[in-house]
Short mmCIF file of C-alpha atoms in Angstrom, two decimals:
data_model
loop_
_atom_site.label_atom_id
_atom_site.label_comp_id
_atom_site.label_asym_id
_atom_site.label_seq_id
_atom_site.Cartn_x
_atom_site.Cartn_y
_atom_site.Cartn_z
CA UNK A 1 2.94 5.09 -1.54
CA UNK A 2 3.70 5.05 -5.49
CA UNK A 3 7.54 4.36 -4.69
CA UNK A 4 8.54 0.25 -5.09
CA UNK A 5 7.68 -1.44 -1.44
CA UNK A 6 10.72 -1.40 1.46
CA UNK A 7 13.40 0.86 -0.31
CA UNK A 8 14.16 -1.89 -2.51
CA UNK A 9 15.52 -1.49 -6.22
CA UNK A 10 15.09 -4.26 -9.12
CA UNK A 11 17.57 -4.16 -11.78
CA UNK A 12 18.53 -6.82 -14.68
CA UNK A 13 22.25 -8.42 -15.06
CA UNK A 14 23.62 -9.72 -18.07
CA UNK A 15 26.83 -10.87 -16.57
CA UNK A 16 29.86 -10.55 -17.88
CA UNK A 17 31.61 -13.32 -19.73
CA UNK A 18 34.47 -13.19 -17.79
CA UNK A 19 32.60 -12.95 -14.50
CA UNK A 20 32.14 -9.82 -12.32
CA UNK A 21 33.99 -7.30 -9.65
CA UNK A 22 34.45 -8.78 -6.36
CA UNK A 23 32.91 -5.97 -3.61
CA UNK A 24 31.05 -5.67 -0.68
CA UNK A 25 27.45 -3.62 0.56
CA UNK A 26 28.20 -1.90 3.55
CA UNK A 27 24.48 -1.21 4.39
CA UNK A 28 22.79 -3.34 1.57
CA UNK A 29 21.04 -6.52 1.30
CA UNK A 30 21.28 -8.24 -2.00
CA UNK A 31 19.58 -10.89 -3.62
CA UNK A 32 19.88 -12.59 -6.73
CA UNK A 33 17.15 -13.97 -8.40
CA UNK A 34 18.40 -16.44 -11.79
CA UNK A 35 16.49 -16.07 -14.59
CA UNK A 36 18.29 -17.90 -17.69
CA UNK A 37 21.80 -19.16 -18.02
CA UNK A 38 24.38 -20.94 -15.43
CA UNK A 39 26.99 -20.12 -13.59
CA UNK A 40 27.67 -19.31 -9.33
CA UNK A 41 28.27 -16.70 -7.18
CA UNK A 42 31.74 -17.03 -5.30
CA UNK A 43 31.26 -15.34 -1.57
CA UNK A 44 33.68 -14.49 1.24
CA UNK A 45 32.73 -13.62 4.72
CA UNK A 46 34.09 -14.14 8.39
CA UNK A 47 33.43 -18.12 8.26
CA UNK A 48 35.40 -18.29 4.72
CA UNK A 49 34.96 -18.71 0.95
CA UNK A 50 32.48 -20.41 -0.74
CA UNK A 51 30.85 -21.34 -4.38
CA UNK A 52 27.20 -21.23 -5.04
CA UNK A 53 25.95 -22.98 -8.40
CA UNK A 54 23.18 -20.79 -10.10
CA UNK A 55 20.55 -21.93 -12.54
CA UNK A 56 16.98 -20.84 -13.35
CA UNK A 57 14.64 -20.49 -10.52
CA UNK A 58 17.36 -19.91 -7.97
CA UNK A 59 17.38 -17.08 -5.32
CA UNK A 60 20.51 -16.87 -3.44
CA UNK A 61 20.78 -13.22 -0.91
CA UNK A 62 23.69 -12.11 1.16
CA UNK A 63 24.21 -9.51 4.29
CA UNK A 64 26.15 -6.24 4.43
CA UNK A 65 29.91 -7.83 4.59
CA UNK A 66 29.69 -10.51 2.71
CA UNK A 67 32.34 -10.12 -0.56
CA UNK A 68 30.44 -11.94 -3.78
CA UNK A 69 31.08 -11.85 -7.86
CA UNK A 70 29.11 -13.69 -10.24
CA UNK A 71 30.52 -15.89 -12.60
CA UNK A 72 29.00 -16.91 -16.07
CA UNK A 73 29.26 -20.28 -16.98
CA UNK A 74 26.90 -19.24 -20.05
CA UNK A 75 24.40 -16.87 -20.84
CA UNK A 76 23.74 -15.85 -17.23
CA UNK A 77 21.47 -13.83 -16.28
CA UNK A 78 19.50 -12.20 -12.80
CA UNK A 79 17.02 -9.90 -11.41
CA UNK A 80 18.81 -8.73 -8.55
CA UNK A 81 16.80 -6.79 -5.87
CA UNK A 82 18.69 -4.65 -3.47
CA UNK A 83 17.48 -3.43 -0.30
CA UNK A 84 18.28 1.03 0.63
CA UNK A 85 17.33 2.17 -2.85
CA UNK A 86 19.89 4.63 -3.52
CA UNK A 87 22.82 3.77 -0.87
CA UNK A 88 24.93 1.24 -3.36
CA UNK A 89 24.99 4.26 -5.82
CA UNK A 90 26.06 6.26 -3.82
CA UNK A 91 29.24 4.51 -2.31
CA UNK A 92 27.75 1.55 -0.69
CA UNK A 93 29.82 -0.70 -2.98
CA UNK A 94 32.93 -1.20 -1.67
CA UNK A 95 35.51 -3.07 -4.36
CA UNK A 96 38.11 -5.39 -3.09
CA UNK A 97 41.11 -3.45 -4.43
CA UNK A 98 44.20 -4.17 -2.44
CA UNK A 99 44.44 -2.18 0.92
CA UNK A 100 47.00 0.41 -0.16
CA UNK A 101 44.32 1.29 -2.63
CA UNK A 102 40.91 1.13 -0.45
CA UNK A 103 43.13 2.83 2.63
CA UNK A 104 43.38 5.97 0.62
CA UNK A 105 40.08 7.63 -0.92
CA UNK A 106 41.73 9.16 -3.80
CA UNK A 107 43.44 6.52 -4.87
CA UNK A 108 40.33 4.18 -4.56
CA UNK A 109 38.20 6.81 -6.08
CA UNK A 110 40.27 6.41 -9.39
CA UNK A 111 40.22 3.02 -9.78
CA UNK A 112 36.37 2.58 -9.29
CA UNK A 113 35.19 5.44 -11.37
CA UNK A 114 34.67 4.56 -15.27
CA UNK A 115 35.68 7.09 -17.88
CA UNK A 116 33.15 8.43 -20.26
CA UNK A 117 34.83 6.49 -22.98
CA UNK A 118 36.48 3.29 -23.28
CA UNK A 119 34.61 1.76 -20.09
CA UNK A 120 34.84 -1.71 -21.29
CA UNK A 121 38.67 -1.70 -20.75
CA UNK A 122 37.79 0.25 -17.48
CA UNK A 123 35.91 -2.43 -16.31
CA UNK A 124 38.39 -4.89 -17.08
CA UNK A 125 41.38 -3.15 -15.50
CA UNK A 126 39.36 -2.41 -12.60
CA UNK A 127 38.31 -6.14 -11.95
CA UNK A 128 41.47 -7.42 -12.35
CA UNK A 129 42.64 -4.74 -9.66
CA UNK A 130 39.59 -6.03 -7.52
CA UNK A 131 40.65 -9.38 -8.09
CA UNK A 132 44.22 -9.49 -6.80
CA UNK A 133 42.82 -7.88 -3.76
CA UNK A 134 40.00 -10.79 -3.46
CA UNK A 135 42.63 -13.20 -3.68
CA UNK A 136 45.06 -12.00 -0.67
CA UNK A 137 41.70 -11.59 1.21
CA UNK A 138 40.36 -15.04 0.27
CA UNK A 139 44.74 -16.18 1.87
CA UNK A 140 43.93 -14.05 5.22
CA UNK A 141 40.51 -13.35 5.94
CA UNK A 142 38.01 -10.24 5.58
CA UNK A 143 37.72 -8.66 8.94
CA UNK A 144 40.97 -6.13 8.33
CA UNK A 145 39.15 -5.23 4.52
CA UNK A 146 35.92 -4.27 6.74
CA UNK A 147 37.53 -2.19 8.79
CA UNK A 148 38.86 0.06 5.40
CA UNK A 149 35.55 -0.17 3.66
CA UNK A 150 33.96 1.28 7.21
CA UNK A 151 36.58 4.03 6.86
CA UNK A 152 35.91 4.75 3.43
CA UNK A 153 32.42 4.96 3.24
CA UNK A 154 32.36 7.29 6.63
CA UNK A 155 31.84 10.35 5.08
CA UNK A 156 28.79 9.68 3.44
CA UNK A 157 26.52 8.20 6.13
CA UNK A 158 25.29 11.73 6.32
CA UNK A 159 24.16 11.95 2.95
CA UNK A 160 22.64 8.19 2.83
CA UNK A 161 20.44 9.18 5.94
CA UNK A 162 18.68 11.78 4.06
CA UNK A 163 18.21 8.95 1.83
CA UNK A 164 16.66 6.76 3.75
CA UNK A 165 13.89 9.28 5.22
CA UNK A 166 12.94 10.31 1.53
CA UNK A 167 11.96 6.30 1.11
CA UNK A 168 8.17 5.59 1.93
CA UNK A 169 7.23 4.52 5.49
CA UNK A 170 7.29 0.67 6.21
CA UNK A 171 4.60 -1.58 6.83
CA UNK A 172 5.08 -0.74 10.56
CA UNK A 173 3.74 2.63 9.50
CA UNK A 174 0.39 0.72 8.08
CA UNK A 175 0.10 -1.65 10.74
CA UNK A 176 -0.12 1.55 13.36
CA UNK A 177 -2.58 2.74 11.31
CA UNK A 178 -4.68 -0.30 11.32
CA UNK A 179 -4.59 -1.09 14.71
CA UNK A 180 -6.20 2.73 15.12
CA UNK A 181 -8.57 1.82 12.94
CA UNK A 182 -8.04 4.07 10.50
CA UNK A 183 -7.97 2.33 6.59
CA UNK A 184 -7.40 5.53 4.90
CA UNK A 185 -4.17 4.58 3.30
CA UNK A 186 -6.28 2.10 0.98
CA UNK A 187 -7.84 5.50 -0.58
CA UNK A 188 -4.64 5.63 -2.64
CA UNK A 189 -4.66 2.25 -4.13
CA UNK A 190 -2.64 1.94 -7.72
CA UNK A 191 -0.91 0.14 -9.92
CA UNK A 192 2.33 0.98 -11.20
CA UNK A 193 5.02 0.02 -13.81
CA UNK A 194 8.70 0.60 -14.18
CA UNK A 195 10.03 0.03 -17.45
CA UNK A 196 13.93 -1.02 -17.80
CA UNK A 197 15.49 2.32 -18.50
CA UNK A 198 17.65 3.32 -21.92
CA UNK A 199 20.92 1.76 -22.65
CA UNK A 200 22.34 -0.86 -20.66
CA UNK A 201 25.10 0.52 -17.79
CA UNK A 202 28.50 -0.90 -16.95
CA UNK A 203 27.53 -2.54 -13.51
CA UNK A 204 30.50 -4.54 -11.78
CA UNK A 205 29.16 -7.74 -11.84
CA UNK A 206 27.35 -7.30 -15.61
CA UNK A 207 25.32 -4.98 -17.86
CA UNK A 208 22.57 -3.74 -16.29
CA UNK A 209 18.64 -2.77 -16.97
CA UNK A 210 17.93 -0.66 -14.35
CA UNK A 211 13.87 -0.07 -13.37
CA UNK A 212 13.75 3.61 -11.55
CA UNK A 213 11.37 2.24 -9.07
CA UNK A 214 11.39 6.00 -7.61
CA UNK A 215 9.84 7.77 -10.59
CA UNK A 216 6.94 4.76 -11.43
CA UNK A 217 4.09 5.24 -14.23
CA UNK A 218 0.81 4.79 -13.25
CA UNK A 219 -1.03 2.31 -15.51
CA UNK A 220 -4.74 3.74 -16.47
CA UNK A 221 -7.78 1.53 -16.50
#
C-alpha cells in the first residue's frame, strides 16, 4: 500500500485575504488543521450558522453538508486533509451560487470553472456569486440547497465509484488478514514522501500546495 492511508489527500492553504468560496462536500470529510496566522471558519448546516476562531494548533473537521469558508484575519494558513481522494476534484464541491444558478448544470458549470487567464478576477467574481447565495441560505436554511447540489452532482456518482475501488483497501482489509494469521502485508513495508507539487492553484478557499499522495516517492536508505 504505497498510496497515503484511507483515501485521504493533504494539501496546503494560503487563504485568501478576502476570505474564501462558500461550498459544500457532498461525499467528503474535511478537516482543517491551522498552522500559522488567524482567522475562523464560518459554517452552515441544518441546526444554523456559526463562527469558529482559528489559530495555530487548531483542528476543526466538518461532514458532507455542512457549507464552510475560511476567513483570514492575517496570514492564515492550513493543512487541510480531505477524506475520498479524488471525489472533490471531480465535482464533489458544490458552490453556494444562488439556486437559479446551481438548478441548471450549464449555468453552474460556467460560473465555477476558472479561465486559463485572468483567474484571480475569476475567483473573485465567482465568490461574490457564491456569496449572495450563502447569504439567502444563511435567511432560510440549507435543506432546499442540498436537495440541488444532490441533483447536480448525480451524474457523476458513476465515475466517483470507480474512484473509490482504485483507493487501497482499509484497515478492515489488514485486520482480516491478521486475524488469519497471515502478516504478509508487513513484507512491503516503506517509507514514502510527497513533495508539494509546482505552482500554487486557485483553490476556493486559498492558494493551494497540493501533495499527489497517489503518485508517492519512495525514500532510499
Amino acid at each position: 500500500m504505497t498510496t497515503f492511508p484511507g483515501g485521504t489527500s493533504v494539501t496546503r492553504v494560503s487563504v485568501y485575504d478576502e476570505g474564501g468560496t462558500p461550498h459544500l462536500h457532498t461525499t467528503s470529510t474535511e478537516a482543517y488543521v491551522v498552522i500559522a496566522g488567524a482567522g475562523a471558519v464560518q459554517t452552515l448546516d441544518p441546526s444554523g450558522f456559526r463562527e469558529t476562531p482559528l489559530e495555530p494548533g487548531d483542528t476543526v473537521w466538518f461532514t458532507p453538508g455542512v457549507i464552510h469558508r475560511a476567513i483570514n484575519h492575517g496570514g492564515l494558513e492550513l493543512l487541510v486533509v480531505m477524506s475520498n481522494a479524488g471525489l472533490p476534484e471531480s465535482g464533489d464541491a458544490v458552490m453556494t451560487f444562488p439556486a437559479d444558478v446551481v438548478a441548471d448544470p450549464d449555468r453552474y458549470r460556467a460560473a465555477a470553472t476558472l479561465p486559463a487567464d485572468g483567474r484571480e478576477d475569476a475567483v473573485r467574481a465567482r465568490r461574490a456569486l457564491a456569496l449572495e447565495g450563502f447569504r439567502r441560505l444563511r435567511r432560510d436554511g440549507p435543506e432546499a440547497f442540498y436537495e440541488l447540489a444532490a441533483a447536480l452532482v448525480r451524474p457523476h456518482v458513476e465515475q466517483w465509484r470507480a474512484i473509490v475501488r482504485a483507493q487501497p483497501p482499509g484497515s478492515g482489509a489488514v485486520l482480516d488478514a491478521l486475524a488469519a494469521g497471515d502478516g504478509r502485508h508487513l513484507l512491503g513495508a516503506a517509507v514514502f514522501s510527497a513533495p508539494e507539487s509546482g505552482v500554487p492553484g486557485w483553490g476556493m478557499c486559498g492558494r493551494l500546495g497540493a501533495h499527489d499522495v497517489r503518485d508517492p516517492q519512495a525514500l532510499s536508505r
